[in-house]
Coordinates of C-alpha atoms and ligand atoms in Angstrom, one line a residue:
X1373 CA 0.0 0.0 0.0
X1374 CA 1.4 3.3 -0.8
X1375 CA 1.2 5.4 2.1
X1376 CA 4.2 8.3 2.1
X1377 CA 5.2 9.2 4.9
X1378 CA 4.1 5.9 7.3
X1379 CA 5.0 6.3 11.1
X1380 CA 8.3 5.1 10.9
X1381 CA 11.1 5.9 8.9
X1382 CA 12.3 2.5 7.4
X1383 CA 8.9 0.8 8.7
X1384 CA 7.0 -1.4 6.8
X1385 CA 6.7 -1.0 2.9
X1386 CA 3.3 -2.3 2.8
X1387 CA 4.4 -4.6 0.1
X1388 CA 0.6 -6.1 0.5
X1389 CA -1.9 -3.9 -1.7
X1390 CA -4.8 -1.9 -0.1
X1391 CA -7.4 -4.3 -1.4
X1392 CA -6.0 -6.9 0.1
X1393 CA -6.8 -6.1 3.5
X1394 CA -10.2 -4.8 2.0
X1395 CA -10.8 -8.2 0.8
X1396 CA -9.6 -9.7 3.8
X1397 CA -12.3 -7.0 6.2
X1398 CA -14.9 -8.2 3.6
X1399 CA -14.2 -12.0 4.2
X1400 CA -14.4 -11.3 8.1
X1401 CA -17.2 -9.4 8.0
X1402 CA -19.0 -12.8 6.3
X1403 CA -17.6 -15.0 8.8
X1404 CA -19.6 -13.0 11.2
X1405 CA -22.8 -13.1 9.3
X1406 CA -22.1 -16.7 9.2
X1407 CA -21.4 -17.3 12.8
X1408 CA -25.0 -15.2 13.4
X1409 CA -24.1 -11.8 13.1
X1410 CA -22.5 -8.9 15.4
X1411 CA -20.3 -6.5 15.3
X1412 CA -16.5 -7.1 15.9
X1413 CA -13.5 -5.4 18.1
X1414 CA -9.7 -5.5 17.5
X1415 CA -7.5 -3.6 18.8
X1416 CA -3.5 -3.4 17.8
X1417 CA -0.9 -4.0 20.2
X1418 CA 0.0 -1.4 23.0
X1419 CA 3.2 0.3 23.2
X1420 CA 5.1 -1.0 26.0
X1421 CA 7.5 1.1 28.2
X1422 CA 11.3 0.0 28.8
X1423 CA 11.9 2.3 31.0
X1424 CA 11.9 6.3 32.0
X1425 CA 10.9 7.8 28.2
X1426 CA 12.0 4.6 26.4
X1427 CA 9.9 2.4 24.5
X1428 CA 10.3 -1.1 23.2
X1429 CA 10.2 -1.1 19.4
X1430 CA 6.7 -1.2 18.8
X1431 CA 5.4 -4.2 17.3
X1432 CA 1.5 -4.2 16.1
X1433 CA -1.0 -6.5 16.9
X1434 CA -0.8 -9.6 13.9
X1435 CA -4.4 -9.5 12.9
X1436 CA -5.2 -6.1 13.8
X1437 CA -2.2 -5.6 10.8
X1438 CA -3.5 -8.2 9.1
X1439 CA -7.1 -6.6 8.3
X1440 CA -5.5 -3.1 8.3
X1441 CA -2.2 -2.8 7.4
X1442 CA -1.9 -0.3 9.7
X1443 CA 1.2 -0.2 12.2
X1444 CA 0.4 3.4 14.2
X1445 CA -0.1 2.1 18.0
X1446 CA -3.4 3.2 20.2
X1447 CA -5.5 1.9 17.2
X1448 CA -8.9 0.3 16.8
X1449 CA -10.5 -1.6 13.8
X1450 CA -14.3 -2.0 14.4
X1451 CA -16.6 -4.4 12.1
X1452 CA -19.9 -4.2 11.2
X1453 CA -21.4 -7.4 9.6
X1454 CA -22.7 -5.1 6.3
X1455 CA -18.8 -5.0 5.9
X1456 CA -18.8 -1.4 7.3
X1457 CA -15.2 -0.9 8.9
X1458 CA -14.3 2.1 11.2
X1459 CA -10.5 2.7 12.2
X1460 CA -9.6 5.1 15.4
X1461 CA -6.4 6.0 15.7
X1462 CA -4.6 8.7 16.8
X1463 CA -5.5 12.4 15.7
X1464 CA -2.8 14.1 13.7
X1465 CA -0.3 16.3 16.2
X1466 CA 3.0 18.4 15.0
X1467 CA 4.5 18.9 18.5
X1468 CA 4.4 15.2 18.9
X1469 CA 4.8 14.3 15.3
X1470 CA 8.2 16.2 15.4
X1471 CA 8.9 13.5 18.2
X1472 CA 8.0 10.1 17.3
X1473 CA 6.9 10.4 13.8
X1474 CA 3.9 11.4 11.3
X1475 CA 1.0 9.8 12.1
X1476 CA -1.5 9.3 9.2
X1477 CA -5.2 10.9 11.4
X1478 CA -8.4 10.0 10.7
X1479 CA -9.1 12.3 7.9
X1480 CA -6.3 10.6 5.3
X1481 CA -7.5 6.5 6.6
X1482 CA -10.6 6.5 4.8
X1483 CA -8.4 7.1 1.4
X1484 CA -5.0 5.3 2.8
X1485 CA -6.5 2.5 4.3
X1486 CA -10.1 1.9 2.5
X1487 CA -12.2 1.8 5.9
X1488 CA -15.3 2.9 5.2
X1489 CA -15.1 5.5 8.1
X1490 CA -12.1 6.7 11.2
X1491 CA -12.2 8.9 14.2
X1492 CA -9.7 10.2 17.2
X1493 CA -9.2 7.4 19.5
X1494 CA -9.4 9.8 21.7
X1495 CA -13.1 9.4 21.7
X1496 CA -13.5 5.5 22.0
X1497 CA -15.4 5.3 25.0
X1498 CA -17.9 7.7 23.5
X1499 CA -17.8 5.9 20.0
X1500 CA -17.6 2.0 21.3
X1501 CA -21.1 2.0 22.7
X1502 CA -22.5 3.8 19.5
X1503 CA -20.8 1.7 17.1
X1504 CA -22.3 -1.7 19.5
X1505 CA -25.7 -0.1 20.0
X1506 CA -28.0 -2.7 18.1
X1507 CA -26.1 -5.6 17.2
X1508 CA -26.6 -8.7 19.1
X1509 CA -22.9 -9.3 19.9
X1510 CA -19.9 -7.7 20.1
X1511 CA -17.1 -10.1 19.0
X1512 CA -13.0 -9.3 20.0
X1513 CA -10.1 -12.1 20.9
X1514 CA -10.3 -13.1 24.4
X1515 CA -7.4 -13.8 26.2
X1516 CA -5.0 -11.6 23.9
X1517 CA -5.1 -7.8 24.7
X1518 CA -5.3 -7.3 28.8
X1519 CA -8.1 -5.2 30.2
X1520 CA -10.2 -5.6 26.7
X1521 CA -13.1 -7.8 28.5
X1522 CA -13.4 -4.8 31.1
X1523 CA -13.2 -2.2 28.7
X1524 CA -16.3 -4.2 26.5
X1525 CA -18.2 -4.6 29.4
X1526 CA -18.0 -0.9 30.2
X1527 CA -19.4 -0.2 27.0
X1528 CA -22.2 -2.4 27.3
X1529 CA -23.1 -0.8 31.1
X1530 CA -22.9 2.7 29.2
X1531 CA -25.4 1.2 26.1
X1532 CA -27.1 -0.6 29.4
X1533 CA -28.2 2.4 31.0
X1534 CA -29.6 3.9 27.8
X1535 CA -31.9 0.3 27.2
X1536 CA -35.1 2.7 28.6
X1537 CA -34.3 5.1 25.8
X1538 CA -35.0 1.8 23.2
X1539 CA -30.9 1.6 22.9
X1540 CA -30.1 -2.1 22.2
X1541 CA -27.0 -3.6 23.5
X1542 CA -25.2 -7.2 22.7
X1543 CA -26.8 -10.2 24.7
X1544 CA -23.3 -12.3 23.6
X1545 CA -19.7 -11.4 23.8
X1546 CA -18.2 -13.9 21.6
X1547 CA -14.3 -15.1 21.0
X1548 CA -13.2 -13.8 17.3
X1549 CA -9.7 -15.3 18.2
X1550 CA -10.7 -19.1 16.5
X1551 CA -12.5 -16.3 13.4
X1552 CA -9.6 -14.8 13.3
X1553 CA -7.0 -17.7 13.2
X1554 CA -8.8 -20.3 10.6
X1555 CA -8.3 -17.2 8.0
X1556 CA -4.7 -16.8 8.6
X1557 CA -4.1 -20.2 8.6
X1558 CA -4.7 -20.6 5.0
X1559 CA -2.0 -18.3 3.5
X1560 CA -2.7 -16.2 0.4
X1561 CA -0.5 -16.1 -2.7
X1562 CA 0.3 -12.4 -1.5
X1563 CA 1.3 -13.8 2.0
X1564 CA 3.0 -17.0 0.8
X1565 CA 5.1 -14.0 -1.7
X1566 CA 6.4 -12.3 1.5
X1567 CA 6.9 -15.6 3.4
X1568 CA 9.4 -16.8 0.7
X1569 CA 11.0 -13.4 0.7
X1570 CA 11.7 -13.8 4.5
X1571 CA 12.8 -17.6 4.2
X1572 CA 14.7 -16.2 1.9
X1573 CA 16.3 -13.4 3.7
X1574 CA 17.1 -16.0 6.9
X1575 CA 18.8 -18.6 4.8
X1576 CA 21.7 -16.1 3.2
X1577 CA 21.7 -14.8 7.1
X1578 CA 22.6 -18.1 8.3
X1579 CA 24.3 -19.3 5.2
X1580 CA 26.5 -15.6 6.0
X1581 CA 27.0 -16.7 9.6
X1582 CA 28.2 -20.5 8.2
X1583 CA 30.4 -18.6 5.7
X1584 CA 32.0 -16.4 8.3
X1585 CA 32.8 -19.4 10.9
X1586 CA 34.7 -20.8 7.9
X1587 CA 36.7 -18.0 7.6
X1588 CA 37.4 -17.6 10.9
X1589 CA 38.5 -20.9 11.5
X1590 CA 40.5 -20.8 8.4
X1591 CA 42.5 -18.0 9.5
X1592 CA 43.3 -18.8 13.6
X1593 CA 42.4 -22.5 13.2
X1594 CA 43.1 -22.8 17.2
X1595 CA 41.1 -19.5 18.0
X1596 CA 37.5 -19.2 19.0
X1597 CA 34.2 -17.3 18.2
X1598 CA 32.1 -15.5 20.3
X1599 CA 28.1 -16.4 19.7
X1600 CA 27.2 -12.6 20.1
X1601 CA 29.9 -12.3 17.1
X1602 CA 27.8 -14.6 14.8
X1603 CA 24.6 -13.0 15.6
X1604 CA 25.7 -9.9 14.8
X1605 CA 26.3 -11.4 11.2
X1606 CA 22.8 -12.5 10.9
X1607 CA 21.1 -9.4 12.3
X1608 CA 23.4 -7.5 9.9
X1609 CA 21.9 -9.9 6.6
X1610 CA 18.7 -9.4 8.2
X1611 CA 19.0 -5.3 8.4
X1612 CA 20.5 -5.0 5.2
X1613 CA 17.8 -6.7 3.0
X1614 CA 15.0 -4.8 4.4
X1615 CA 13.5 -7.2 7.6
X1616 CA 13.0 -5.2 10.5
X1617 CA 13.7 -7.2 13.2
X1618 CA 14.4 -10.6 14.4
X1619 CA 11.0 -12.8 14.4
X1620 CA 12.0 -13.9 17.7
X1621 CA 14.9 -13.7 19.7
X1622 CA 17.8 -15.3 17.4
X1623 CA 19.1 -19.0 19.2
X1624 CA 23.2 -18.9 18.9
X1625 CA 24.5 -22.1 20.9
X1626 CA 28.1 -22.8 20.9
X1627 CA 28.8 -26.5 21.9
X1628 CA 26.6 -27.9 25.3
X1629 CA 24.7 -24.5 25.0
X1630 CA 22.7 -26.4 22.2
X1631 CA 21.5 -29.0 24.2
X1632 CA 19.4 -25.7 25.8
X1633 CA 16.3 -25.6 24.0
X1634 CA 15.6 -21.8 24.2
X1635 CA 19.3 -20.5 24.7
X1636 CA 19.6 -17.0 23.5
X1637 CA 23.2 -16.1 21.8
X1638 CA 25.5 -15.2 24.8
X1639 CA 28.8 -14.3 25.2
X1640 CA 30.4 -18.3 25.3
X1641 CA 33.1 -18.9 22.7
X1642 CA 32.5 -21.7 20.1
X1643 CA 35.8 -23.6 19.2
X1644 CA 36.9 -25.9 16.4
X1645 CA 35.4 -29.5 17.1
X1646 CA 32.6 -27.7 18.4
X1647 CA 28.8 -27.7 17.1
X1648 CA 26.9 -24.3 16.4
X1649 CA 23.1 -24.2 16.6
X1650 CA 22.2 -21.7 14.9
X1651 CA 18.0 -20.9 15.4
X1652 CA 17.1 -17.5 13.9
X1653 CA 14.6 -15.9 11.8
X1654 CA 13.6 -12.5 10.3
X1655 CA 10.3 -10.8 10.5
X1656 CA 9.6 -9.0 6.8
X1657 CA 6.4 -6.9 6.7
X1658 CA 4.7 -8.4 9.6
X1659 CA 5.8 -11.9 8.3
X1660 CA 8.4 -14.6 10.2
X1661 CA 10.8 -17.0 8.9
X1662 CA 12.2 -19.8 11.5
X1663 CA 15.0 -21.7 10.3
X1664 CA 17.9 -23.8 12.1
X1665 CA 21.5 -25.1 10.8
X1666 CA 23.6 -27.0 13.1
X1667 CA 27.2 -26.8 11.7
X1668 CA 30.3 -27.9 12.9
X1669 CA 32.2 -24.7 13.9
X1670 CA 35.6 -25.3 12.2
X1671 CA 33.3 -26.6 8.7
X1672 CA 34.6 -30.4 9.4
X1673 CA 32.1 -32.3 11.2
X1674 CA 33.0 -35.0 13.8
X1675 CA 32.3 -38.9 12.6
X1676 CA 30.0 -38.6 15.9
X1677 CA 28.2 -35.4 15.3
X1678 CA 28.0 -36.5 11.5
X1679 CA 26.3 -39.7 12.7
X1680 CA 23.8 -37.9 14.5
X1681 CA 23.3 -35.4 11.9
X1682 CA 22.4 -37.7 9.2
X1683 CA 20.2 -39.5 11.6
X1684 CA 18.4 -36.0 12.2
X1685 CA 18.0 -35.0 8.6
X1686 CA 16.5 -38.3 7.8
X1687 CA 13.9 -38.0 10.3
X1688 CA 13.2 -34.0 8.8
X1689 CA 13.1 -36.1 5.3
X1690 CA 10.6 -38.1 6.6
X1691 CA 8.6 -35.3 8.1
X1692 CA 8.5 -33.5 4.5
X1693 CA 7.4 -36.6 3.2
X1694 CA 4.3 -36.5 5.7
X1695 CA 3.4 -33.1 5.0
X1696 CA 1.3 -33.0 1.8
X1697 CA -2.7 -32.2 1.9
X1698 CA -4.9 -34.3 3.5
X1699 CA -2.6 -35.6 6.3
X1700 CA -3.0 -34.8 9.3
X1701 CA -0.5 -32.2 10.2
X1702 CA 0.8 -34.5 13.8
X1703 CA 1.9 -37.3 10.7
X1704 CA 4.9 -35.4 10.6
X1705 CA 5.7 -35.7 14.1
X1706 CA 5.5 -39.1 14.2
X1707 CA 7.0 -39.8 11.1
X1708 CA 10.2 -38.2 12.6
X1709 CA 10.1 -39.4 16.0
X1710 CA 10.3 -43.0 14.6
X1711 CA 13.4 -42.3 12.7
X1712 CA 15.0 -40.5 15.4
X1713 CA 13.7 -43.8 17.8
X1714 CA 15.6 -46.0 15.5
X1715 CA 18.7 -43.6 15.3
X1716 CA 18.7 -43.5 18.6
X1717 CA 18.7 -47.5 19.0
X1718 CA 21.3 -48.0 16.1
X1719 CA 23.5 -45.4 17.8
X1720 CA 23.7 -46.5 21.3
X1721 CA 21.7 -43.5 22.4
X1722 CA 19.3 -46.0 23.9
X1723 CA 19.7 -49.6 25.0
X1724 CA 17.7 -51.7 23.3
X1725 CA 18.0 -54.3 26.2
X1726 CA 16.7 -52.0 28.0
X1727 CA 14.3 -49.3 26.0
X1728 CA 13.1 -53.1 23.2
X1729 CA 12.5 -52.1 20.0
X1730 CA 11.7 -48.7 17.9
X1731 CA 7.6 -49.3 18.5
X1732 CA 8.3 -49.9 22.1
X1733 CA 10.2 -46.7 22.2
X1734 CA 7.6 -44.9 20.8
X1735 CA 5.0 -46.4 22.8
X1736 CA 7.3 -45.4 26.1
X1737 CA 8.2 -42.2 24.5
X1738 CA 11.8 -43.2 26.1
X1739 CA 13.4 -41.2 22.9
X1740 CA 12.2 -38.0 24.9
X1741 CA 15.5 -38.7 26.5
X1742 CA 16.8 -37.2 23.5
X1743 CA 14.1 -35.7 21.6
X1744 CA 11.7 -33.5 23.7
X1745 CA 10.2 -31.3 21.9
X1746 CA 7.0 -31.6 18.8
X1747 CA 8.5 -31.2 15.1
X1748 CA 6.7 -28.8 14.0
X1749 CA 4.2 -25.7 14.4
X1750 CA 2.0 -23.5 12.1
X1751 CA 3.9 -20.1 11.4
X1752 CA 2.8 -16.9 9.6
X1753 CA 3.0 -13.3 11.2
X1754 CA 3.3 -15.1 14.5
X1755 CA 6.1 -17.2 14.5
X1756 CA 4.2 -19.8 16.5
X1757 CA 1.1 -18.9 14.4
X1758 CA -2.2 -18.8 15.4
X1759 CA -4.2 -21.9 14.4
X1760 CA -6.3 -25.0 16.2
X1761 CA -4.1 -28.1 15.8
X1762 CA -7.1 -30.5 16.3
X1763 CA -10.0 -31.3 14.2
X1764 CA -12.7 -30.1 16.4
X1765 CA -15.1 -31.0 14.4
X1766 CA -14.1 -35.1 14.4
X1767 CA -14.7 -37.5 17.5
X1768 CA -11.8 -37.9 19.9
X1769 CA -10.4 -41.0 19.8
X1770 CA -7.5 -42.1 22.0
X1771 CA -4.1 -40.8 20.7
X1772 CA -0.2 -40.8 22.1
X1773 CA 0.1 -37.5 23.7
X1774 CA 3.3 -38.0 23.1
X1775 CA 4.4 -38.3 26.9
X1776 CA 3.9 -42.4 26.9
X1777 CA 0.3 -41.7 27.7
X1778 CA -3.0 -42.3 25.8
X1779 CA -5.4 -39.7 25.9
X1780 CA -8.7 -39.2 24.3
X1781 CA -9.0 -35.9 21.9
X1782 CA -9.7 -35.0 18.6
X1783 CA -7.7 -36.4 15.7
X1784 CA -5.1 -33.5 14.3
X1785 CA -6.6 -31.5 11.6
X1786 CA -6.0 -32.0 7.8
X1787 CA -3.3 -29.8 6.0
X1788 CA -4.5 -28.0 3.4
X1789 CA -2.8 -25.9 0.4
X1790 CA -1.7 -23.0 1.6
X1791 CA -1.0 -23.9 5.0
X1792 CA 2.6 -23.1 6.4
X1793 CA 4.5 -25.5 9.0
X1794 CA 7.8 -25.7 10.2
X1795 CA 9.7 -29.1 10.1
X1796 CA 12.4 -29.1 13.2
X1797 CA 13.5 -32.5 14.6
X1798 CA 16.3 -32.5 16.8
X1799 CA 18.7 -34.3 19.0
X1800 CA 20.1 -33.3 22.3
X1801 CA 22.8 -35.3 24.1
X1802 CA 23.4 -34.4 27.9
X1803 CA 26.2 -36.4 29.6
X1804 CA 24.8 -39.4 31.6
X1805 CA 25.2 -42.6 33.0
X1806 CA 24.6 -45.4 29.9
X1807 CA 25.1 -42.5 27.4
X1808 CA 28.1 -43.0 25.0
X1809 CA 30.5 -40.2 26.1
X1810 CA 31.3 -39.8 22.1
X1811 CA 27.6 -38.1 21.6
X1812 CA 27.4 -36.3 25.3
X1813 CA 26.7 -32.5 24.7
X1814 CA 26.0 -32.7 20.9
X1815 CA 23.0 -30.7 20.2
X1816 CA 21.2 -30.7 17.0
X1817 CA 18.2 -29.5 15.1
X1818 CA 17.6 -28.9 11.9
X1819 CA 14.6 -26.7 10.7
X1820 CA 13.1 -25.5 7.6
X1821 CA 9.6 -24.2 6.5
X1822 CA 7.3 -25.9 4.3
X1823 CA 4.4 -24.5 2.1
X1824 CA 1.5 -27.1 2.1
X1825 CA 1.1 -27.5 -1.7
X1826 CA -1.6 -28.9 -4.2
X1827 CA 0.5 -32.6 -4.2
X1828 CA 3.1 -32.4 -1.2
X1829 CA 5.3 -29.6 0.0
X1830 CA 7.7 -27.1 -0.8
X1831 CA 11.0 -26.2 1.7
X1832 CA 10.8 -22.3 1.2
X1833 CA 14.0 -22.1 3.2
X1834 CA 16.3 -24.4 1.4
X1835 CA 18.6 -21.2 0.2
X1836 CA 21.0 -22.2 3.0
X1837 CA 22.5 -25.4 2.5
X1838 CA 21.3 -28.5 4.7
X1839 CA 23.5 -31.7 3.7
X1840 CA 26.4 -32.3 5.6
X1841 CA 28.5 -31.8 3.0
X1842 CA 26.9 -29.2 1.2
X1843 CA 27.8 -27.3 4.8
X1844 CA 31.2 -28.3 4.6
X1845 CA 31.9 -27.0 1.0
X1846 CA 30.0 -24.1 1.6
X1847 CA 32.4 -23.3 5.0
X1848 CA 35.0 -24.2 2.6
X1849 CA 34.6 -22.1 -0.4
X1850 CA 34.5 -19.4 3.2
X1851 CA 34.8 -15.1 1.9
X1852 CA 31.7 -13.1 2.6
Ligands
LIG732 N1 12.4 -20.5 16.9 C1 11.3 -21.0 17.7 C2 10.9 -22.4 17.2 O1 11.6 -23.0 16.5 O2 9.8 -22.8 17.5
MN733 MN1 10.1 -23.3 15.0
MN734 MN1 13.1 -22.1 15.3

């Protein structure tokens, strides 16, 4: 959307067209009359304080941006069921503007944005309850944006008070979270565009970071580098192609510190015969990417860590075999955990005397051990994107919760074109008793995302290499 002059300068490029979040208020809008009508309530994000006059880098709500495009803070999107769509947002204001930035003001939304109308959000407690007045319910995500349930109700005790007057106010507040997420589950082409520019922007970042561990290990060969070292190379790839930000805090593990699920790159210094777990994605207009590479820090891996790492990229080969439409998106999961079992048998990792076979390992869940974490999740603006994982709709049936236990719930839902999952199986050796000391404190995972396609899948962050000895050659061939 071409909107000079947006908030920020070097914010979003609104790379999405304005009648693309029309289209996406319009689709809403029938989802409501579907669902029996009302009138719906998002707000975006708040700005949150760091401290003193210091903000955090404001982030907007992800589906308040998603039906707006709008990335202002202290905004509301209000929708009729007709379709009618009414922003507030901040009033226009050149002492503050001089401050923090232009802000667009109701008068230039209508044109900018396509709502149909906008106001100051100044006036929202006078507005809400007109807007509401009528409609049977009043629809916003519960359990996201704190104090919005109290803020509702004080709307409805304001349209309450007026009932004598003939003033009609919702009966139902209703969750527009499950509305919400079943339309950005199923990406659209403009989406799945931006998602492959992201992917795209994380795999040179990582394949940068792989490049410059060569390097550096070519030059001092008994020297070390610091993790905060290689993040700076992949915020740097990130920055320089447009993203703005990290789509989550950027996972740099030198050696044990992989075996840490959620490490966050520190200040340890990874050394030759080391691993480096690299787990880092950008955010690109509102859109994440989440991809991993484990590589060996000097390029050459270890026969053990190479053993392990085949073992792992097996099991992700499985997983993107399982992910293809119609399968249940928890196939993949169990696809990989049952090549990981059997690594984990054929290696050692676990006694079979002990653990029995690869079903029996499963059925224990004894590889958790090693492997405790699921392989996958939806992503989209949210890097754990929003999205039910179970088909409600189907009877529950008893199912490995994957904890050894059978539980009854619903079977996982169907993937569908246009769905986006990531595909991250792992292995994570702490030392202990029974465990081969040659495996103790490698870490590895290995994560890619995959576009749910008409026949199978497609790895839209396969720009970094994932072979072992693709990785090698590429730390090889080492300049940036
Ligand atoms: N980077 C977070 C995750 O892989 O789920
Ligand atoms: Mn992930
Ligand atoms: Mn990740």
């Amino acid at each position: 959307m071409a909107r000079p002059g947006a908030s920020r300068a070097g914010g979003p490029r609104y790379s999405e067209a304005m009648n693309v979040f029309s289209d996406r208020r319009a689709r809403l809008a029938q989802a409501l009359r579907a669902a029996g009508g009302g009138i719906a309530v998002i707000p975006t994000a708040p700005a949150r304080q760091r401290n003193s006059d210091n903000d955090h880098p404001y982030r907007h709500d992800s589906s308040f941006h998603y039906l707006t495009g709008f990335d202002e803070p202290n905004a509301w999107l209000v929708l009729a069921p007709s379709g009618e769509s009414t922003l507030l947002c901040r009033e226009k204001d050149p002492a503050h503007e001089i401050w923090d930035g232009v802000r667009l003001g109701p008068a230039a939304a209508p044109a900018a944005l396509g709502v149909s109308d906008a106001c100051d959000v100044a006036t929202l407690d006078s507005v809400m309850p007109e807007l509401l007045a009528g409609h049977g319910a009043v629809w916003f995500p519960f359990g996201v944006h704190a104090a919005l349930a109290t803020q509702v109700d004080g709307w409805l005790a304001t349209l309450r008070a007026r009932s004598r007057r003939g003033v009609q106010a919702p009966a139902n507040q209703r969750d527009l979270g499950p509305l919400l997420a079943e339309m950005r589950l199923r990406k659209g082409a403009e989406e799945l565009a931006l998602m492959r520019h992201a992917a795209g922007i994380s795999a040179g970042a990582h394949a940068r970071a792989m490049r410059f561990c060569g390097a550096r290990f070519r030059a001092a060969p008994q020297g070390s580098v610091r993790e905060y070292e290689i993040e700076a190379e992949l915020l740097h790839e990130f920055r320089r192609h447009g993203a703005q930000s990290p789509a989550y805090p950027s996972i740099v593990a030198a050696g044990a510190n992989a075996c840490i699920l959620h490490y966050a790159a520190g200040n340890t210094e990874l050394r030759a015969g080391e691993l480096c777990l690299i787990d880092a994605g950008c955010e690109l207009d509102g859109y994440a990417s989440d991809i991993t590479r484990s590589f060996p820090a000097d390029g050459r891996f270890t026969p053990a860590q190479r053993e392990l790492y085949d073992i792992v990229l097996a099991a992700q080969d499985a997983a993107a075999a399982a992910t293809r439409p119609g399968a249940r998106q928890r196939e993949a999961h169990h696809a990989a955990v049952r090549v990981l079992a059997q690594g984990m048998l054929d290696t050692g990792l676990l006694d079979s005397k002990s653990v029995g076979n690869v079903d029996a390992v499963i059925e224990s869940a004894a590889y958790r051990q090693f492997y405790m974490h699921g392989t996958g999740h939806w992503l989209g603006r949210d890097v754990h994107d929003v999205g039910e994982y179970l088909s409600l709709g189907e009877a529950p049936t008893d199912q490995p919760d994957g904890l050894g236990n059978q539980v009854l719930m619903p079977p996982s839902r169907q993937l569908e074109p246009g769905m986006v999952v990531t595909l991250e199986p792992g292995i994570y050796v702490r030392p202990a008793p029974g465990v081969p000391e040659r495996y103790w404190n490698i870490g590895i995972r290995i994560e890619d995302d995959a576009v749910v396609t008409e026949t199978g899948c497609e790895l839209i962050s396969r720009g970094v290499p994932v072979a072992a000895t693709e990785i090698e050659r590429l730390m090889r061939e080492g300049s940036r």
